[in-house]
Amino acid sequence: MTATRIEPMNHTCLLVKGSVASHGLAAAHLVIYTDGRFAIGDTLREAIVYVRDAFTPEIAIRCQLEHASGIITSRGGILSHAASLTREAHIPCLMGVGNLSDIGPTTWASIVTPAATAHLWQR
């Protein structure tokens, strides 16, 4: 079996590394969630990857985890309450990737937890 790598055309790839809070693979449109609202991606899609500074249980409820393909946070660790939630829900989660303020208009993300990496494609 061979793996096919899907890359959006005319995009630049940003690789981020962090701690694996919940194992799995995810590839979906990216939604940046700040201050109680969605900064990118006003409408929920069937499969999305949430990006957030930190992922608290309150945010987990607001984000409607049933739509989440994956979660990426700049802070947090594998023993946090949010990490437990993502493991219980079987959602791939990468935490503690560092500063995510430079993401810009990222439209697509993929998480590969065995490698503890995420690829974020920017226009």
PDB file of C-alpha atoms in Angstrom:
ATOM      1  CA  MET A   1       0.000   0.000   0.000  1.00  0.00           C
ATOM      2  CA  THR A   2       1.304   3.463  -0.848  1.00  0.00           C
ATOM      3  CA  ALA A   3       0.351   6.733   0.774  1.00  0.00           C
ATOM      4  CA  THR A   4      -0.693   9.673  -1.355  1.00  0.00           C
ATOM      5  CA  ARG A   5       0.221  13.123  -0.146  1.00  0.00           C
ATOM      6  CA  ILE A   6      -2.437  15.726  -0.871  1.00  0.00           C
ATOM      7  CA  GLU A   7      -1.217  19.310  -1.096  1.00  0.00           C
ATOM      8  CA  PRO A   8      -3.388  22.289  -2.046  1.00  0.00           C
ATOM      9  CA  MET A   9      -2.137  24.042  -5.161  1.00  0.00           C
ATOM     10  CA  ASN A  10      -0.497  27.485  -4.898  1.00  0.00           C
ATOM     11  CA  HIS A  11       0.004  27.176  -1.142  1.00  0.00           C
ATOM     12  CA  THR A  12       3.079  27.306   1.068  1.00  0.00           C
ATOM     13  CA  CYS A  13       3.488  24.598   3.692  1.00  0.00           C
ATOM     14  CA  LEU A  14       4.285  25.455   7.314  1.00  0.00           C
ATOM     15  CA  LEU A  15       5.388  22.526   9.475  1.00  0.00           C
ATOM     16  CA  VAL A  16       4.672  22.703  13.217  1.00  0.00           C
ATOM     17  CA  LYS A  17       5.724  20.228  15.901  1.00  0.00           C
ATOM     18  CA  GLY A  18       4.254  19.620  19.320  1.00  0.00           C
ATOM     19  CA  SER A  19       3.234  17.032  21.874  1.00  0.00           C
ATOM     20  CA  VAL A  20       0.759  14.347  20.879  1.00  0.00           C
ATOM     21  CA  ALA A  21      -2.270  14.554  23.170  1.00  0.00           C
ATOM     22  CA  SER A  22      -4.393  12.152  21.128  1.00  0.00           C
ATOM     23  CA  HIS A  23      -3.176   9.869  18.347  1.00  0.00           C
ATOM     24  CA  GLY A  24      -4.611   9.691  14.856  1.00  0.00           C
ATOM     25  CA  LEU A  25      -4.509  11.279  11.417  1.00  0.00           C
ATOM     26  CA  ALA A  26      -6.564  14.227  10.258  1.00  0.00           C
ATOM     27  CA  ALA A  27      -6.759  16.394   7.159  1.00  0.00           C
ATOM     28  CA  ALA A  28      -9.374  19.110   6.817  1.00  0.00           C
ATOM     29  CA  HIS A  29     -10.097  22.804   6.460  1.00  0.00           C
ATOM     30  CA  LEU A  30      -8.686  24.925   9.244  1.00  0.00           C
ATOM     31  CA  VAL A  31     -10.761  26.994  11.668  1.00  0.00           C
ATOM     32  CA  ILE A  32      -8.999  29.465  13.950  1.00  0.00           C
ATOM     33  CA  TYR A  33     -11.052  29.922  17.109  1.00  0.00           C
ATOM     34  CA  THR A  34     -10.388  33.114  19.107  1.00  0.00           C
ATOM     35  CA  ASP A  35     -12.334  35.070  21.705  1.00  0.00           C
ATOM     36  CA  GLY A  36     -15.485  32.966  21.459  1.00  0.00           C
ATOM     37  CA  ARG A  37     -15.842  33.195  17.690  1.00  0.00           C
ATOM     38  CA  PHE A  38     -14.419  31.692  14.535  1.00  0.00           C
ATOM     39  CA  ALA A  39     -11.816  33.952  12.941  1.00  0.00           C
ATOM     40  CA  ILE A  40     -11.573  31.881   9.757  1.00  0.00           C
ATOM     41  CA  GLY A  41     -14.264  29.577   8.491  1.00  0.00           C
ATOM     42  CA  ASP A  42     -17.576  31.138   9.493  1.00  0.00           C
ATOM     43  CA  THR A  43     -19.540  28.054   8.586  1.00  0.00           C
ATOM     44  CA  LEU A  44     -18.914  24.676  10.122  1.00  0.00           C
ATOM     45  CA  ARG A  45     -17.866  22.020   7.697  1.00  0.00           C
ATOM     46  CA  GLU A  46     -18.229  18.326   8.219  1.00  0.00           C
ATOM     47  CA  ALA A  47     -14.499  17.966   8.831  1.00  0.00           C
ATOM     48  CA  ILE A  48     -12.410  20.767  10.307  1.00  0.00           C
ATOM     49  CA  VAL A  49      -9.194  21.188  12.262  1.00  0.00           C
ATOM     50  CA  TYR A  50      -9.446  23.678  15.113  1.00  0.00           C
ATOM     51  CA  VAL A  51      -6.482  25.907  15.946  1.00  0.00           C
ATOM     52  CA  ARG A  52      -6.457  27.677  19.276  1.00  0.00           C
ATOM     53  CA  ASP A  53      -3.982  29.178  21.736  1.00  0.00           C
ATOM     54  CA  ALA A  54      -5.262  26.850  24.471  1.00  0.00           C
ATOM     55  CA  PHE A  55      -8.128  24.376  24.480  1.00  0.00           C
ATOM     56  CA  THR A  56     -10.185  24.520  27.668  1.00  0.00           C
ATOM     57  CA  PRO A  57     -13.216  22.324  28.401  1.00  0.00           C
ATOM     58  CA  GLU A  58     -15.460  25.384  27.887  1.00  0.00           C
ATOM     59  CA  ILE A  59     -14.020  25.932  24.422  1.00  0.00           C
ATOM     60  CA  ALA A  60     -14.405  22.233  23.650  1.00  0.00           C
ATOM     61  CA  ILE A  61     -18.139  22.548  24.271  1.00  0.00           C
ATOM     62  CA  ARG A  62     -18.447  25.694  22.121  1.00  0.00           C
ATOM     63  CA  CYS A  63     -16.427  24.186  19.264  1.00  0.00           C
ATOM     64  CA  GLN A  64     -18.859  21.324  18.728  1.00  0.00           C
ATOM     65  CA  LEU A  65     -16.318  18.513  18.787  1.00  0.00           C
ATOM     66  CA  GLU A  66     -18.507  16.312  16.600  1.00  0.00           C
ATOM     67  CA  HIS A  67     -17.286  18.448  13.663  1.00  0.00           C
ATOM     68  CA  ALA A  68     -13.601  18.266  14.634  1.00  0.00           C
ATOM     69  CA  SER A  69     -11.202  16.157  12.614  1.00  0.00           C
ATOM     70  CA  GLY A  70      -8.300  17.421  14.685  1.00  0.00           C
ATOM     71  CA  ILE A  71      -7.129  20.063  17.146  1.00  0.00           C
ATOM     72  CA  ILE A  72      -3.870  22.057  17.254  1.00  0.00           C
ATOM     73  CA  THR A  73      -2.982  24.310  20.204  1.00  0.00           C
ATOM     74  CA  SER A  74      -0.032  26.592  20.822  1.00  0.00           C
ATOM     75  CA  ARG A  75      -0.090  25.892  24.587  1.00  0.00           C
ATOM     76  CA  GLY A  76      -1.024  22.935  26.723  1.00  0.00           C
ATOM     77  CA  GLY A  77       0.221  19.450  27.300  1.00  0.00           C
ATOM     78  CA  ILE A  78      -0.688  15.811  27.169  1.00  0.00           C
ATOM     79  CA  LEU A  79      -1.946  15.731  30.763  1.00  0.00           C
ATOM     80  CA  SER A  80      -4.376  18.639  30.402  1.00  0.00           C
ATOM     81  CA  HIS A  81      -8.135  18.282  30.691  1.00  0.00           C
ATOM     82  CA  ALA A  82      -8.492  19.143  26.992  1.00  0.00           C
ATOM     83  CA  ALA A  83      -6.057  16.361  26.088  1.00  0.00           C
ATOM     84  CA  SER A  84      -8.236  13.913  28.018  1.00  0.00           C
ATOM     85  CA  LEU A  85     -11.319  15.147  26.147  1.00  0.00           C
ATOM     86  CA  THR A  86      -9.699  14.659  22.751  1.00  0.00           C
ATOM     87  CA  ARG A  87      -8.476  11.179  23.666  1.00  0.00           C
ATOM     88  CA  GLU A  88     -11.965  10.211  24.860  1.00  0.00           C
ATOM     89  CA  ALA A  89     -13.502  11.574  21.639  1.00  0.00           C
ATOM     90  CA  HIS A  90     -10.784   9.922  19.455  1.00  0.00           C
ATOM     91  CA  ILE A  91      -9.823  13.257  17.882  1.00  0.00           C
ATOM     92  CA  PRO A  92      -6.166  13.666  16.826  1.00  0.00           C
ATOM     93  CA  CYS A  93      -4.652  16.483  18.875  1.00  0.00           C
ATOM     94  CA  LEU A  94      -1.283  18.210  18.785  1.00  0.00           C
ATOM     95  CA  MET A  95      -0.564  20.531  21.725  1.00  0.00           C
ATOM     96  CA  GLY A  96       2.187  22.966  22.606  1.00  0.00           C
ATOM     97  CA  VAL A  97       3.291  23.777  19.063  1.00  0.00           C
ATOM     98  CA  GLY A  98       4.331  27.307  20.033  1.00  0.00           C
ATOM     99  CA  ASN A  99       3.408  30.635  18.492  1.00  0.00           C
ATOM    100  CA  LEU A 100       0.539  30.313  16.011  1.00  0.00           C
ATOM    101  CA  SER A 101      -0.019  34.051  15.477  1.00  0.00           C
ATOM    102  CA  ASP A 102       1.804  33.992  12.125  1.00  0.00           C
ATOM    103  CA  ILE A 103      -0.565  31.516  10.504  1.00  0.00           C
ATOM    104  CA  GLY A 104      -2.411  34.071   8.388  1.00  0.00           C
ATOM    105  CA  PRO A 105      -4.964  32.850   5.839  1.00  0.00           C
ATOM    106  CA  THR A 106      -4.293  29.155   6.267  1.00  0.00           C
ATOM    107  CA  THR A 107      -6.992  27.120   4.623  1.00  0.00           C
ATOM    108  CA  TRP A 108      -5.955  23.502   5.051  1.00  0.00           C
ATOM    109  CA  ALA A 109      -4.249  21.439   7.723  1.00  0.00           C
ATOM    110  CA  SER A 110      -3.148  17.888   8.223  1.00  0.00           C
ATOM    111  CA  ILE A 111      -2.090  16.305  11.506  1.00  0.00           C
ATOM    112  CA  VAL A 112       0.178  13.287  11.645  1.00  0.00           C
ATOM    113  CA  THR A 113       0.457  12.313  15.289  1.00  0.00           C
ATOM    114  CA  PRO A 114       2.930   9.438  14.969  1.00  0.00           C
ATOM    115  CA  ALA A 115       5.436  12.061  13.841  1.00  0.00           C
ATOM    116  CA  ALA A 116       4.073  14.733  16.255  1.00  0.00           C
ATOM    117  CA  THR A 117       3.745  17.158  13.344  1.00  0.00           C
ATOM    118  CA  ALA A 118       1.103  19.161  11.551  1.00  0.00           C
ATOM    119  CA  HIS A 119       1.299  20.699   8.092  1.00  0.00           C
ATOM    120  CA  LEU A 120      -0.495  24.023   7.666  1.00  0.00           C
ATOM    121  CA  TRP A 121      -0.906  25.233   4.099  1.00  0.00           C
ATOM    122  CA  GLN A 122      -1.023  28.989   3.529  1.00  0.00           C
ATOM    123  CA  ARG A 123      -2.079  30.893   0.457  1.00  0.00           C
TER     124      ARG A 123
END
